[in-house]
Amino acid sequence: MTVNSMLSAVNRFLRFAGREDCRVRFLRIQRRTFREQSRELTREEYRRLLDAAQEQGRERLALLMEAIGATGIRVGEVRYITVEAARSGRAEIYLKGKIRTILLPAKLCRKLLKYAGRRGIAEGEIFRTKSGRGVSRRQIWREMKGLCEKAGVEASKVFPHNLRHLFATLFYRACRDIVKLADVLGHSSINTTRIYLMTTGAEHARQLEKMGLVT
């Protein structure tokens, strides 16, 4: 429980007791400048997760993680990775009354089409269950967690949205264009994109050391 949530409980009691004149103010929380190390997924850990999925024979899961990692789509947007999208090299994402186009890397397209061909999927969604339905968020989350021990990656780092964070970090390092990244991720505010670009405390410390301001 946070300090402000406890203060909120105190204020509710004071209101009930008719003593709103004694209400306490909430603490103003400064925006965090770096991300917790325990939640930062590295490229190497991402690779280990892919390898673990392949070794366990989870081809669909490995390819699905690659699709999210290589495009930065949300887990709820996986349904837009279709045979048609793989053939054209782009996916049209419809969300909250907006449409954005996601480019799919050529190598990913080839892997998607090859996978769909082996599974007899000629059109529509590529990532399906045996019954033909789209894979749910809960199932993707559960299957990813099942890779942790084999991959040697902390469970706190393994969840679908963290693949999107990894994409955002690497994309920004490559182009240094936060506006373009916001468009790719589908953010209406750059402030949201900035959250994705927070470095870890360890990296923040290394940056401070590089400044060389302590003699």
Short mmCIF file of C-alpha atoms in Angstrom, two decimals:
data_model
loop_
_atom_site.label_atom_id
_atom_site.label_comp_id
_atom_site.label_asym_id
_atom_site.label_seq_id
_atom_site.Cartn_x
_atom_site.Cartn_y
_atom_site.Cartn_z
CA MET A 1 0.00 0.00 0.00
CA THR A 2 1.38 3.45 -0.92
CA VAL A 3 1.55 6.45 1.40
CA ASN A 4 -1.12 8.30 -0.60
CA SER A 5 -3.50 5.33 -0.51
CA MET A 6 -3.18 5.28 3.29
CA LEU A 7 -3.78 9.02 3.46
CA SER A 8 -6.86 8.52 1.31
CA ALA A 9 -8.21 6.00 3.85
CA VAL A 10 -7.57 8.50 6.68
CA ASN A 11 -9.44 11.23 4.79
CA ARG A 12 -12.41 8.95 4.19
CA PHE A 13 -12.59 8.25 7.92
CA LEU A 14 -12.37 11.97 8.74
CA ARG A 15 -15.19 12.69 6.29
CA PHE A 16 -17.29 9.97 7.95
CA ALA A 17 -16.50 11.47 11.38
CA GLY A 18 -17.53 14.93 10.21
CA ARG A 19 -14.01 16.32 10.59
CA GLU A 20 -13.13 17.25 7.03
CA ASP A 21 -11.33 20.27 8.48
CA CYS A 22 -8.61 17.82 9.56
CA ARG A 23 -8.08 16.32 6.12
CA VAL A 24 -4.44 15.73 5.23
CA ARG A 25 -2.82 16.59 1.92
CA PHE A 26 -1.50 13.96 -0.43
CA LEU A 27 2.20 13.77 -1.14
CA ARG A 28 3.26 15.09 -4.50
CA ILE A 29 5.13 12.30 -6.27
CA GLN A 30 7.88 13.33 -8.66
CA ARG A 31 7.87 11.40 -11.91
CA ARG A 32 10.37 8.55 -11.80
CA THR A 33 13.46 9.10 -13.92
CA PHE A 34 14.48 5.47 -14.26
CA ARG A 35 12.98 2.01 -14.40
CA GLU A 36 13.39 -0.84 -11.93
CA GLN A 37 16.17 -3.23 -12.90
CA SER A 38 13.96 -6.20 -11.97
CA ARG A 39 11.58 -5.35 -14.82
CA GLU A 40 14.07 -4.45 -17.56
CA LEU A 41 14.16 -7.13 -20.28
CA THR A 42 17.43 -7.12 -22.21
CA ARG A 43 17.95 -8.18 -25.81
CA GLU A 44 19.97 -11.17 -24.63
CA GLU A 45 17.17 -12.29 -22.30
CA TYR A 46 14.71 -11.87 -25.15
CA ARG A 47 16.88 -14.18 -27.28
CA ARG A 48 17.00 -16.74 -24.48
CA LEU A 49 13.20 -16.71 -24.25
CA LEU A 50 12.93 -17.36 -27.99
CA ASP A 51 15.44 -20.20 -27.76
CA ALA A 52 13.60 -21.72 -24.79
CA ALA A 53 10.30 -21.63 -26.69
CA GLN A 54 11.88 -23.36 -29.69
CA GLU A 55 13.54 -26.01 -27.51
CA GLN A 56 10.20 -26.74 -25.88
CA GLY A 57 8.57 -27.12 -29.29
CA ARG A 58 6.44 -24.00 -28.85
CA GLU A 59 6.84 -22.67 -32.36
CA ARG A 60 3.73 -20.51 -32.22
CA LEU A 61 4.82 -18.84 -29.01
CA ALA A 62 8.34 -18.17 -30.30
CA LEU A 63 7.02 -16.60 -33.49
CA LEU A 64 4.38 -14.61 -31.63
CA MET A 65 7.02 -13.13 -29.32
CA GLU A 66 9.12 -12.25 -32.35
CA ALA A 67 6.12 -10.56 -33.97
CA ILE A 68 5.54 -8.37 -30.90
CA GLY A 69 9.25 -7.75 -30.36
CA ALA A 70 9.92 -6.81 -33.98
CA THR A 71 6.93 -4.49 -34.41
CA GLY A 72 6.10 -3.11 -30.95
CA ILE A 73 2.41 -3.96 -31.25
CA ARG A 74 0.26 -4.43 -28.17
CA VAL A 75 -0.64 -7.98 -27.20
CA GLY A 76 -4.27 -7.13 -27.99
CA GLU A 77 -3.21 -6.22 -31.54
CA VAL A 78 -1.76 -9.64 -32.36
CA ARG A 79 -4.99 -10.45 -34.18
CA TYR A 80 -3.99 -7.98 -36.89
CA ILE A 81 -1.00 -10.14 -37.80
CA THR A 82 -2.75 -11.94 -40.63
CA VAL A 83 -1.75 -13.88 -43.72
CA GLU A 84 -2.74 -10.86 -45.78
CA ALA A 85 -0.56 -8.58 -43.65
CA ALA A 86 2.42 -10.93 -43.99
CA ARG A 87 1.98 -10.98 -47.77
CA SER A 88 1.82 -7.20 -48.06
CA GLY A 89 4.48 -6.48 -45.43
CA ARG A 90 2.22 -4.21 -43.40
CA ALA A 91 -0.56 -4.57 -40.86
CA GLU A 92 -3.43 -2.11 -40.46
CA ILE A 93 -4.20 -1.65 -36.77
CA TYR A 94 -7.68 -0.40 -35.83
CA LEU A 95 -7.90 0.84 -32.25
CA LYS A 96 -9.92 3.49 -30.43
CA GLY A 97 -11.28 4.94 -33.65
CA LYS A 98 -7.80 5.33 -35.14
CA ILE A 99 -5.93 3.45 -37.82
CA ARG A 100 -2.17 3.07 -37.93
CA THR A 101 0.02 1.11 -40.29
CA ILE A 102 2.71 -1.17 -38.92
CA LEU A 103 5.50 -2.30 -41.23
CA LEU A 104 6.52 -5.93 -40.86
CA PRO A 105 10.20 -6.83 -41.39
CA ALA A 106 10.71 -8.96 -44.52
CA LYS A 107 12.32 -11.79 -42.53
CA LEU A 108 9.37 -11.84 -40.14
CA CYS A 109 6.93 -11.98 -43.07
CA ARG A 110 8.71 -15.00 -44.51
CA LYS A 111 8.59 -16.78 -41.16
CA LEU A 112 4.92 -15.93 -40.68
CA LEU A 113 3.93 -17.22 -44.12
CA LYS A 114 6.00 -20.37 -43.71
CA TYR A 115 4.35 -21.04 -40.34
CA ALA A 116 0.87 -20.34 -41.72
CA GLY A 117 1.53 -22.68 -44.65
CA ARG A 118 2.52 -25.55 -42.36
CA ARG A 119 -0.60 -24.99 -40.27
CA GLY A 120 -2.90 -24.79 -43.28
CA ILE A 121 -3.85 -21.18 -42.57
CA ALA A 122 -4.65 -19.55 -45.91
CA GLU A 123 -6.20 -16.31 -44.67
CA GLY A 124 -6.99 -14.27 -41.60
CA GLU A 125 -5.29 -14.42 -38.21
CA ILE A 126 -2.07 -16.39 -38.05
CA PHE A 127 -1.86 -16.94 -34.30
CA ARG A 128 -4.71 -19.31 -33.51
CA THR A 129 -5.55 -22.06 -31.07
CA LYS A 130 -6.24 -25.63 -32.22
CA SER A 131 -9.93 -24.75 -32.34
CA GLY A 132 -9.20 -21.92 -34.79
CA ARG A 133 -9.79 -19.05 -32.38
CA GLY A 134 -7.34 -16.21 -31.85
CA VAL A 135 -4.89 -16.71 -28.98
CA SER A 136 -6.04 -14.78 -25.89
CA ARG A 137 -3.95 -12.36 -23.85
CA ARG A 138 -4.20 -14.63 -20.82
CA GLN A 139 -2.92 -17.61 -22.78
CA ILE A 140 0.01 -15.64 -24.20
CA TRP A 141 0.88 -14.37 -20.72
CA ARG A 142 0.68 -17.87 -19.22
CA GLU A 143 2.77 -19.46 -21.97
CA MET A 144 5.46 -16.79 -21.67
CA LYS A 145 5.69 -17.33 -17.91
CA GLY A 146 6.27 -21.01 -18.64
CA LEU A 147 9.58 -20.12 -20.33
CA CYS A 148 11.20 -18.37 -17.37
CA GLU A 149 12.98 -21.30 -15.76
CA LYS A 150 14.22 -22.79 -19.02
CA ALA A 151 15.44 -19.40 -20.29
CA GLY A 152 16.95 -18.37 -16.96
CA VAL A 153 15.04 -15.08 -16.97
CA GLU A 154 13.35 -13.60 -13.90
CA ALA A 155 9.58 -13.99 -14.00
CA SER A 156 9.16 -10.27 -13.16
CA LYS A 157 10.57 -9.45 -16.61
CA VAL A 158 8.53 -11.92 -18.62
CA PHE A 159 5.18 -10.59 -19.82
CA PRO A 160 3.92 -9.55 -23.29
CA HIS A 161 4.00 -5.79 -22.71
CA ASN A 162 7.70 -5.95 -21.86
CA LEU A 163 8.41 -7.02 -25.44
CA ARG A 164 6.82 -3.74 -26.51
CA HIS A 165 9.08 -1.89 -24.09
CA LEU A 166 12.12 -3.65 -25.53
CA PHE A 167 11.09 -2.67 -29.05
CA ALA A 168 10.59 0.96 -28.01
CA THR A 169 14.03 1.13 -26.37
CA LEU A 170 15.89 -0.36 -29.32
CA PHE A 171 13.89 1.62 -31.90
CA TYR A 172 14.68 4.89 -30.16
CA ARG A 173 18.37 4.04 -29.88
CA ALA A 174 18.42 3.44 -33.63
CA CYS A 175 16.59 6.60 -34.79
CA ARG A 176 16.54 9.02 -31.81
CA ASP A 177 13.12 10.25 -32.99
CA ILE A 178 10.56 10.15 -30.18
CA VAL A 179 7.78 11.56 -32.38
CA LYS A 180 8.23 8.77 -34.91
CA LEU A 181 8.33 6.21 -32.11
CA ALA A 182 5.08 7.59 -30.66
CA ASP A 183 3.43 7.14 -34.07
CA VAL A 184 4.70 3.57 -34.39
CA LEU A 185 3.50 2.65 -30.90
CA GLY A 186 0.14 4.36 -31.43
CA HIS A 187 0.53 6.87 -28.60
CA SER A 188 -1.51 10.07 -28.73
CA SER A 189 0.86 11.73 -26.24
CA ILE A 190 4.65 11.79 -26.28
CA ASN A 191 4.54 11.79 -22.47
CA THR A 192 3.31 8.20 -22.70
CA THR A 193 6.19 7.33 -25.02
CA ARG A 194 8.69 8.83 -22.58
CA ILE A 195 7.66 6.23 -20.00
CA TYR A 196 8.76 3.50 -22.39
CA LEU A 197 12.20 5.09 -22.72
CA MET A 198 13.09 5.19 -19.02
CA THR A 199 16.45 3.56 -18.41
CA THR A 200 17.26 1.37 -15.41
CA GLY A 201 18.89 2.75 -12.28
CA ALA A 202 22.13 0.94 -13.20
CA GLU A 203 22.23 2.53 -16.65
CA HIS A 204 21.36 5.90 -15.16
CA ALA A 205 24.33 5.54 -12.78
CA ARG A 206 26.66 4.67 -15.67
CA GLN A 207 25.55 7.82 -17.51
CA LEU A 208 26.35 9.90 -14.45
CA GLU A 209 29.82 8.35 -14.22
CA LYS A 210 30.49 9.10 -17.91
CA MET A 211 29.84 12.79 -17.29
CA GLY A 212 33.11 12.93 -15.34
CA LEU A 213 32.03 15.78 -13.08
CA VAL A 214 33.54 14.31 -9.92
CA THR A 215 37.29 14.93 -9.80
#
